[in-house]
Coordinates of C-alpha atoms and ligand atoms in Angstrom, one line a residue:
X1 CA -23.2 -12.2 -31.1
X2 CA -26.5 -13.0 -32.8
X3 CA -29.3 -10.4 -33.3
X4 CA -31.6 -11.9 -30.8
X5 CA -29.6 -13.9 -28.5
X6 CA -27.7 -13.7 -25.3
X7 CA -23.8 -13.5 -25.7
X8 CA -21.6 -16.3 -26.2
X9 CA -18.4 -14.2 -25.6
X10 CA -17.6 -10.9 -24.3
X11 CA -15.1 -9.3 -26.6
X12 CA -16.4 -5.6 -26.2
X13 CA -19.0 -4.1 -23.9
X14 CA -21.2 -3.9 -27.0
X15 CA -21.7 -7.6 -26.8
X16 CA -23.9 -6.9 -23.8
X17 CA -27.3 -5.0 -24.2
X18 CA -28.2 -2.5 -21.5
X19 CA -30.7 -5.3 -20.3
X20 CA -28.0 -7.8 -20.2
X21 CA -25.5 -5.5 -18.4
X22 CA -28.3 -4.9 -15.7
X23 CA -28.8 -8.7 -15.4
X24 CA -25.3 -9.1 -14.6
X25 CA -25.4 -6.2 -11.9
X26 CA -28.6 -7.7 -10.5
X27 CA -27.1 -11.2 -10.2
X28 CA -24.0 -9.5 -8.6
X29 CA -26.2 -7.6 -6.0
X30 CA -27.7 -10.9 -5.2
X31 CA -24.3 -12.7 -4.8
X32 CA -23.2 -9.9 -2.6
X33 CA -26.2 -10.5 -0.3
X34 CA -25.6 -14.2 0.2
X35 CA -22.3 -15.2 -1.5
X36 CA -22.1 -18.6 0.1
X37 CA -25.5 -19.5 -1.6
X38 CA -23.6 -19.5 -4.9
X39 CA -21.1 -22.0 -4.0
X40 CA -21.3 -25.0 -6.3
X41 CA -23.1 -23.1 -9.1
X42 CA -20.1 -23.7 -11.3
X43 CA -18.9 -27.1 -9.9
X44 CA -17.3 -29.2 -12.4
X45 CA -16.4 -26.2 -14.5
X46 CA -13.0 -25.2 -15.4
X47 CA -11.8 -21.6 -16.3
X48 CA -8.7 -21.2 -18.2
X49 CA -7.1 -17.9 -17.3
X50 CA -4.6 -16.8 -20.2
X51 CA -3.0 -13.6 -18.7
X52 CA -0.1 -12.8 -21.0
X53 CA 0.0 -9.3 -19.6
X54 CA 0.3 -8.3 -16.0
X55 CA -2.5 -8.1 -13.8
X56 CA -3.4 -8.0 -10.0
X57 CA -7.2 -7.3 -9.8
X58 CA -8.4 -8.8 -13.0
X59 CA -6.8 -12.2 -12.8
X60 CA -7.1 -12.3 -9.1
X61 CA -10.8 -11.5 -8.9
X62 CA -11.7 -13.8 -11.9
X63 CA -9.9 -16.7 -10.4
X64 CA -11.6 -15.9 -6.9
X65 CA -14.9 -15.5 -8.6
X66 CA -14.6 -18.9 -10.1
X67 CA -13.4 -20.6 -6.9
X68 CA -16.2 -19.0 -4.9
X69 CA -18.7 -20.6 -7.5
X70 CA -17.2 -23.8 -6.8
X71 CA -15.4 -24.2 -10.1
X72 CA -11.6 -24.6 -10.8
X73 CA -9.2 -22.7 -12.7
X74 CA -6.1 -23.3 -14.8
X75 CA -3.7 -20.4 -15.5
X76 CA -1.1 -19.2 -17.8
X77 CA 0.6 -15.9 -16.8
X78 CA 3.7 -15.8 -19.0
X79 CA 4.1 -16.5 -22.6
X80 CA 7.4 -17.6 -21.9
X81 CA 6.4 -20.5 -20.0
X82 CA 4.1 -21.5 -22.7
X83 CA 4.7 -22.9 -26.0
X84 CA 4.0 -19.5 -27.6
X85 CA 7.8 -19.1 -26.6
X86 CA 8.4 -21.8 -29.3
X87 CA 6.6 -19.8 -31.8
X88 CA 3.1 -21.1 -31.3
X89 CA 0.5 -18.9 -32.6
X90 CA -2.3 -17.3 -30.5
X91 CA -5.1 -19.0 -32.6
X92 CA -3.5 -22.4 -31.8
X93 CA -2.9 -21.6 -28.1
X94 CA -6.5 -20.8 -27.8
X95 CA -7.6 -23.8 -29.8
X96 CA -5.8 -26.0 -27.3
X97 CA -6.7 -24.2 -24.2
X98 CA -10.4 -24.2 -25.3
X99 CA -10.2 -28.2 -25.2
X100 CA -8.9 -27.9 -21.6
X101 CA -11.7 -25.7 -20.1
X102 CA -15.4 -24.5 -20.3
X103 CA -14.5 -20.7 -20.2
X104 CA -11.3 -18.8 -21.6
X105 CA -10.6 -15.5 -19.8
X106 CA -7.7 -13.8 -21.8
X107 CA -5.5 -10.7 -21.4
X108 CA -3.4 -9.8 -24.0
X109 CA -1.1 -6.9 -25.1
X110 CA -2.5 -7.1 -28.7
X111 CA -5.5 -5.0 -29.7
X112 CA -8.3 -7.4 -30.9
X113 CA -6.5 -10.6 -29.4
X114 CA -9.8 -11.3 -27.5
X115 CA -11.9 -11.3 -30.7
X116 CA -9.3 -13.6 -32.6
X117 CA -9.5 -15.9 -29.4
X118 CA -13.2 -15.8 -29.6
X119 CA -13.1 -17.0 -33.2
X120 CA -10.7 -19.9 -32.5
X121 CA -12.1 -21.1 -29.2
X122 CA -14.7 -23.9 -28.7
X123 CA -15.9 -22.3 -25.3
X124 CA -16.9 -18.8 -24.5
X125 CA -14.1 -16.0 -24.4
X126 CA -14.1 -13.2 -21.9
X127 CA -11.8 -10.3 -22.7
X128 CA -9.8 -9.3 -19.6
X129 CA -8.1 -6.4 -21.7
X130 CA -6.8 -6.6 -24.9
X131 CA -4.1 -3.8 -25.4
X132 CA -5.4 -0.4 -25.5
X133 CA -8.7 -1.5 -27.1
X134 CA -11.2 -2.5 -24.5
X135 CA -11.6 -4.0 -20.8
X136 CA -15.3 -4.7 -20.7
X137 CA -15.4 -6.5 -17.4
X138 CA -13.8 -3.6 -15.7
X139 CA -16.7 -1.5 -16.8
X140 CA -19.1 -4.0 -15.5
X141 CA -17.7 -3.5 -12.0
X142 CA -17.4 0.2 -12.6
X143 CA -21.1 0.5 -13.5
X144 CA -22.0 -1.8 -10.4
X145 CA -19.9 0.5 -8.2
X146 CA -21.8 3.5 -9.7
X147 CA -25.2 1.9 -9.5
X148 CA -24.7 0.9 -5.7
X149 CA -23.7 4.6 -5.0
X150 CA -26.4 6.5 -7.1
X151 CA -29.2 3.6 -6.9
X152 CA -29.4 4.1 -10.9
X153 CA -27.4 4.0 -14.0
X154 CA -29.5 6.5 -15.8
X155 CA -28.5 10.0 -16.2
X156 CA -25.1 10.0 -14.3
X157 CA -22.7 12.7 -14.6
X158 CA -19.0 11.6 -14.5
X159 CA -15.7 13.3 -15.2
X160 CA -13.2 10.8 -16.8
X161 CA -9.7 12.0 -16.3
X162 CA -5.9 11.3 -17.3
X163 CA -4.9 9.1 -20.1
X164 CA -7.9 8.9 -22.3
X165 CA -5.8 7.9 -25.2
X166 CA -4.6 4.5 -24.3
X167 CA -6.8 3.5 -21.3
X168 CA -8.9 0.7 -22.4
X169 CA -11.0 0.9 -19.3
X170 CA -12.0 4.4 -20.3
X171 CA -13.0 3.2 -24.0
X172 CA -15.3 0.4 -22.6
X173 CA -16.7 2.7 -19.8
X174 CA -17.5 5.6 -22.1
X175 CA -19.4 3.3 -24.7
X176 CA -21.5 1.9 -21.8
X177 CA -22.2 5.1 -20.0
X178 CA -23.5 6.8 -23.4
X179 CA -26.0 4.0 -23.8
X180 CA -27.2 4.8 -20.4
X181 CA -27.6 8.3 -20.9
X182 CA -24.7 9.7 -18.9
X183 CA -23.5 13.3 -19.1
X184 CA -19.6 12.7 -19.4
X185 CA -16.9 15.3 -18.9
X186 CA -13.5 14.4 -20.4
X187 CA -10.6 15.8 -18.5
X188 CA -7.5 14.5 -20.4
X189 CA -3.8 14.9 -19.8
X190 CA -2.4 17.1 -22.0
X191 CA -1.5 15.1 -25.3
X192 CA -3.6 11.9 -24.0
X193 CA -6.9 13.1 -25.2
X194 CA -9.6 10.7 -26.5
X195 CA -8.4 9.3 -29.9
X196 CA -10.1 9.9 -33.0
X197 CA -11.6 6.4 -33.4
X198 CA -13.3 6.5 -30.1
X199 CA -14.9 10.0 -30.8
X200 CA -16.0 9.0 -34.3
X201 CA -17.7 5.9 -32.7
X202 CA -19.5 8.2 -30.4
X203 CA -20.9 10.2 -32.9
X204 CA -21.5 7.6 -35.7
X205 CA -22.6 4.5 -33.6
X206 CA -24.1 6.4 -30.5
X207 CA -25.2 9.4 -32.0
X208 CA -23.4 11.8 -29.5
X209 CA -21.8 15.0 -29.9
X210 CA -18.8 16.1 -28.2
X211 CA -18.4 19.9 -27.2
X212 CA -15.3 21.5 -26.1
X213 CA -15.9 23.6 -22.9
X214 CA -14.2 25.6 -20.2
X215 CA -13.4 22.7 -17.3
X216 CA -14.6 25.4 -14.6
X217 CA -13.9 24.0 -11.3
X218 CA -12.6 20.5 -12.6
X219 CA -9.5 22.8 -13.7
X220 CA -8.3 22.6 -10.0
X221 CA -7.6 18.9 -10.9
X222 CA -4.5 19.9 -12.8
X223 CA -3.3 21.5 -9.6
X224 CA 0.5 22.9 -10.0
X225 CA 0.6 21.4 -13.4
X226 CA -1.2 24.5 -14.7
X227 CA 1.4 26.7 -13.1
X228 CA 2.8 27.5 -16.4
X229 CA 0.7 29.9 -18.5
X230 CA 1.7 27.9 -21.7
X231 CA -0.1 24.9 -20.4
X232 CA -3.1 26.7 -18.9
X233 CA -4.0 28.2 -22.3
X234 CA -4.0 24.6 -23.8
X235 CA -6.2 22.7 -21.3
X236 CA -9.8 22.1 -22.1
X237 CA -12.5 20.0 -21.1
X238 CA -14.6 17.9 -23.7
X239 CA -18.4 17.5 -22.9
X240 CA -20.5 15.0 -24.3
X241 CA -24.3 15.5 -24.8
X242 CA -27.0 13.6 -26.6
X243 CA -27.5 14.7 -30.0
X244 CA -30.7 16.3 -29.6
X245 CA -31.6 19.6 -31.5
X246 CA -32.6 21.6 -28.4
X247 CA -29.3 20.8 -26.8
X248 CA -27.4 21.6 -29.9
X249 CA -28.9 24.9 -30.1
X250 CA -27.2 25.7 -26.7
X251 CA -23.8 25.2 -28.2
X252 CA -23.4 27.3 -31.3
X253 CA -20.3 26.6 -33.3
X254 CA -17.2 27.9 -31.6
X255 CA -18.9 28.7 -28.4
X256 CA -17.5 27.6 -25.3
X257 CA -19.6 26.8 -22.0
X258 CA -18.3 26.4 -18.5
X259 CA -19.1 23.2 -16.7
X260 CA -21.3 24.1 -13.5
X261 CA -20.8 21.6 -10.5
X262 CA -23.1 23.5 -8.1
X263 CA -26.4 22.4 -9.6
X264 CA -26.8 19.7 -6.9
X265 CA -26.3 16.9 -9.2
X266 CA -23.7 14.2 -8.2
X267 CA -20.5 14.1 -10.0
X268 CA -18.2 10.9 -10.1
X269 CA -14.7 11.6 -10.7
X270 CA -13.0 8.7 -12.5
X271 CA -9.2 8.9 -12.7
X272 CA -6.7 6.9 -14.7
X273 CA -3.1 6.5 -14.8
X274 CA -0.6 7.1 -17.7
X275 CA -0.5 3.9 -19.7
X276 CA 3.2 3.9 -20.1
X277 CA 3.4 0.4 -21.4
X278 CA 1.3 1.7 -24.3
X279 CA 3.6 4.6 -25.0
X280 CA 1.8 7.4 -22.9
X281 CA 5.1 8.9 -21.6
X282 CA 4.7 12.4 -20.4
X283 CA 7.4 12.1 -18.0
X284 CA 9.9 14.9 -17.3
X285 CA 12.6 12.5 -18.4
X286 CA 11.0 12.0 -21.6
X287 CA 10.9 15.8 -22.1
X288 CA 7.3 15.9 -22.7
X289 CA 6.2 16.9 -19.1
X290 CA 2.5 18.0 -19.4
X291 CA -0.5 18.9 -17.4
X292 CA -2.2 15.7 -15.9
X293 CA -5.2 15.8 -13.7
X294 CA -4.5 14.5 -10.1
X295 CA -6.5 13.8 -7.2
X296 CA -5.2 14.5 -3.7
X297 CA -6.5 16.0 -0.4
X298 CA -5.7 19.6 -1.7
X299 CA -7.3 19.3 -5.2
X300 CA -10.4 17.6 -3.5
X301 CA -11.0 20.5 -0.9
X302 CA -13.1 22.7 -2.7
X303 CA -17.0 22.8 -2.1
X304 CA -17.5 21.8 -5.8
X305 CA -16.3 18.3 -4.9
X306 CA -17.9 17.8 -1.4
X307 CA -20.5 15.3 -2.7
X308 CA -18.3 13.8 -5.3
X309 CA -17.1 10.1 -5.2
X310 CA -13.6 9.1 -6.6
X311 CA -13.0 6.2 -8.6
X312 CA -10.1 4.6 -10.1
X313 CA -9.7 1.3 -12.1
X314 CA -6.0 0.8 -10.4
X315 CA -3.3 0.4 -10.5
X316 CA -2.4 4.1 -9.4
X317 CA 1.0 5.6 -9.9
X318 CA 1.2 9.3 -8.8
X319 CA -2.1 10.7 -10.1
X320 CA -4.1 9.5 -7.0
X321 CA -2.6 10.5 -3.7
X322 CA -2.8 7.9 -0.7
X323 CA -4.0 11.0 1.3
X324 CA -7.3 10.2 -0.3
X325 CA -7.6 6.8 0.9
X326 CA -9.3 7.4 4.2
X327 CA -11.4 9.9 2.7
X328 CA -15.2 8.9 2.6
X329 CA -15.5 9.8 -1.2
X330 CA -12.9 7.6 -2.3
X331 CA -14.5 4.3 -3.6
X332 CA -11.5 2.6 -5.7
X333 CA -10.9 -0.2 -3.3
X334 CA -14.5 -1.0 -3.0
X335 CA -14.6 -0.7 -6.9
X336 CA -11.9 -3.4 -6.9
X337 CA -13.7 -5.7 -4.5
X338 CA -16.7 -5.6 -6.6
X339 CA -14.8 -7.5 -9.3
X340 CA -15.5 -10.6 -7.4
X341 CA -19.3 -10.6 -7.3
X342 CA -19.5 -8.9 -10.8
X343 CA -17.2 -11.6 -12.3
X344 CA -19.1 -14.4 -10.4
X345 CA -22.2 -13.1 -12.0
X346 CA -20.9 -12.9 -15.6
X347 CA -19.4 -16.4 -15.3
X348 CA -22.9 -17.8 -14.1
X349 CA -24.6 -16.2 -17.0
X350 CA -22.2 -16.7 -19.8
X351 CA -21.9 -20.5 -19.1
X352 CA -25.6 -20.8 -18.7
X353 CA -25.6 -21.8 -15.1
X354 CA -28.0 -18.8 -14.1
X355 CA -30.7 -17.7 -16.5
X356 CA -30.6 -14.0 -18.1
X357 CA -33.7 -11.9 -17.6
X358 CA -36.7 -12.2 -19.9
X359 CA -35.9 -8.9 -21.5
X360 CA -32.3 -9.8 -22.1
X361 CA -33.6 -12.9 -24.0
X362 CA -35.8 -11.0 -26.0
X363 CA -33.9 -7.9 -26.9
X364 CA -31.7 -7.4 -30.0
X365 CA -28.0 -6.8 -29.5
X366 CA -26.5 -3.3 -29.1
X367 CA -26.6 -0.7 -31.8
X368 CA -24.4 -1.2 -34.8
X369 CA -23.8 1.2 -37.5
X370 CA -21.7 1.3 -40.7
X371 CA -21.3 -1.1 -43.5
X372 CA -19.4 -4.3 -43.0
X373 CA -17.0 -5.0 -45.8
X374 CA -15.5 -8.4 -45.7
X375 CA -13.3 -8.1 -48.9
X376 CA -11.2 -5.1 -48.7
X377 CA -8.1 -6.4 -50.5
X378 CA -6.2 -3.2 -50.6
X379 CA -7.1 -1.8 -47.1
X380 CA -4.8 -2.8 -44.4
X381 CA -5.0 -1.9 -40.6
X382 CA -2.0 0.3 -39.6
X383 CA -2.1 -0.2 -36.0
X384 CA 1.1 -1.8 -34.8
X385 CA -0.4 -3.7 -32.0
X386 CA -3.4 -4.9 -33.6
X387 CA -3.6 -8.5 -33.9
X388 CA -4.3 -8.4 -37.8
X389 CA -0.4 -7.1 -37.8
X390 CA 0.8 -9.5 -35.2
X391 CA -0.8 -12.7 -36.4
X392 CA -2.1 -12.0 -40.1
X393 CA -2.2 -15.6 -41.0
X394 CA -5.1 -16.0 -38.5
X395 CA -7.0 -12.9 -38.5
X396 CA -9.4 -12.0 -41.3
X397 CA -9.2 -8.6 -42.9
X398 CA -12.6 -7.4 -42.1
X399 CA -13.6 -3.5 -41.8
X400 CA -16.7 -1.6 -41.2
X401 CA -17.1 1.6 -43.8
X402 CA -18.2 4.9 -42.5
X403 CA -18.8 7.9 -44.6
X404 CA -19.4 10.5 -41.7
X405 CA -17.6 12.6 -40.3
X406 CA -14.9 11.4 -42.9
X407 CA -14.8 8.3 -45.0
X408 CA -12.9 5.4 -43.0
X409 CA -12.8 1.8 -42.5
X410 CA -12.8 0.6 -38.9
X411 CA -10.8 -2.7 -38.2
X412 CA -13.1 -5.2 -36.8
X413 CA -10.4 -6.3 -34.3
X414 CA -8.8 -3.1 -33.0
X415 CA -11.6 -0.7 -34.0
X416 CA -9.0 1.8 -35.1
X417 CA -9.5 3.6 -38.2
X418 CA -7.8 3.3 -41.7
X419 CA -8.5 6.3 -43.9
X420 CA -8.0 5.3 -47.5
X421 CA -6.1 7.7 -49.7
X422 CA -7.7 6.8 -53.0
X423 CA -10.8 4.8 -54.3
X424 CA -12.0 3.8 -57.9
X425 CA -15.5 3.0 -59.1
X426 CA -16.4 -0.3 -60.6
X427 CA -15.1 -0.9 -64.1
X428 CA -13.6 2.5 -64.1
X429 CA -10.1 3.1 -65.5
X430 CA -9.2 6.0 -62.9
X431 CA -8.5 6.4 -59.4
X432 CA -9.7 9.2 -57.4
X433 CA -8.5 11.0 -54.2
X434 CA -10.7 9.8 -51.2
X435 CA -12.2 13.3 -50.7
X436 CA -14.0 12.7 -54.0
X437 CA -16.1 9.8 -52.6
X438 CA -19.2 12.1 -52.1
X439 CA -22.1 10.5 -53.9
X440 CA -24.5 9.3 -51.4
X441 CA -25.8 6.6 -53.9
X442 CA -22.5 5.1 -54.2
X443 CA -22.1 1.7 -52.6
X444 CA -18.8 1.1 -50.8
X445 CA -19.0 -2.6 -51.6
X446 CA -18.6 -2.1 -55.2
X447 CA -15.8 0.3 -55.1
X448 CA -12.4 -0.3 -54.8
X449 CA -10.5 1.6 -51.8
X450 CA -6.5 1.9 -51.6
X451 CA -4.4 2.9 -48.7
X452 CA -1.3 2.6 -51.0
X453 CA -1.4 4.3 -54.4
X454 CA 0.9 1.8 -56.0
X455 CA -1.9 -0.9 -55.4
X456 CA -4.1 1.3 -57.7
X457 CA -1.3 1.7 -60.2
X458 CA -0.5 -2.0 -60.1
X459 CA -4.1 -2.6 -61.2
X460 CA -3.6 -0.4 -64.4
X461 CA -5.6 2.5 -63.0
X462 CA -4.6 6.1 -63.9
X463 CA -5.1 9.0 -61.6
X464 CA -8.2 10.9 -62.5
X465 CA -7.7 14.3 -64.0
X466 CA -9.9 16.2 -61.5
X467 CA -7.3 18.8 -60.5
X468 CA -7.8 20.5 -63.8
X469 CA -11.6 20.9 -63.3
X470 CA -13.1 24.5 -62.7
X471 CA -15.2 23.0 -60.0
X472 CA -14.5 19.9 -57.8
X473 CA -16.4 16.7 -58.6
X474 CA -18.6 17.3 -55.3
X475 CA -20.8 19.8 -57.6
X476 CA -22.3 17.0 -59.3
X477 CA -23.7 15.6 -56.1
X478 CA -27.5 15.4 -56.2
X479 CA -29.6 14.8 -52.9
Ligands
CP1 N1 -8.2 -2.7 -13.3 C1 -7.1 -3.5 -13.8 O1 -7.3 -4.1 -14.9 O2 -6.3 -4.0 -12.8 P1 -5.2 -5.1 -13.2 O3 -4.3 -4.7 -14.3 O4 -4.4 -5.4 -11.8 O5 -5.8 -6.4 -13.5

């Protein structure tokens, strides 16, 4: 997406500015008021839905949305029934399908697949979920549901529970909520906490801090799972606050505050299932049964939750009991139905069939940070399900470099981090351990970074003799 333009593809939620998100939700609300008035908006347009991973809601609501706009859909739901089964690449598949349709909606098990698709498609691409990376249109309908409930997106309070590690809906939702100033309380399943790359992105791209807190009344969500003292001792919530000095002062290093829910402010509880298909297996059979936050009539009986709403991207397994289905606080089926007007709105805007708002046209794209470094010959993304690993011949090696909180490269496709072990300075004869990359004046683009020391050795570089120094190299840093 260009700095001052409307998006051509939606690969991550950051492809939409806050104004553009509000445009989508405003148009969805208009559609909700009189859906039939929008029939014919997409007549003579074709949407290709490439769903190479199972889906009920996302595919169903995208296709329903296109049909309700008067457009048509063509679909692939199984790679085994397409020429991918004969070895055709994703890039070629996308090239071909983009010749048959005006819009591609893709769900794929590889992280970064939607970005690769956008690079090879002649028509706009919408990410309908790419592995454990992102699910931006789920976030749009989540925000629509929240806005319908609270009449605003500003300053919400939301507890996000369950599999925070591998749930792509959580990753996209968190980034959007942060941008709208939400207070987020993370209530993870034990062992499925937010991954480092998401936490680091919160700090470096969105300038938000995460604090470890006592979950307070939210501890009830762990229910009987906290029966064992061993588990109880290990379960914490995390709390995200804007990085503002007066707030920082509240949380001294090591201090632990308790979440207070009885302050009259609403609380949305967003529950997710274990993403077993992405390795989140904490079942008793796996030998790793751990505390998992669950919602049922009993855990929701406390007065702390009397004004809460319950959301879930679905499908559910056993973390959200059917005994909540008729409870007035449960919004997950409404949330799923909201997928249709929200996706009708997005399709209309992305195809230029309805105009973006004036503010959206003028506003620069979302915040970015870090330094994009296209030539990183000795850095390789190590994420097994990243499209750069699965289809290296078609994916560019492109990384964004960050110095804080640790030196790292972020893969442009899966957004996971690569921490190089070594670096060398321009024209230098030696390589250093990465913890010596400390000079603020050093430009990453003129240094060499290595994940594998053998690459440095192969260039004839020798290890720097810093271990023998009385002080580490860091003492030479000037500020
Ligand atoms: N919420 C969601 O993505 O559901 P499906 O996997 O059924 O599309």
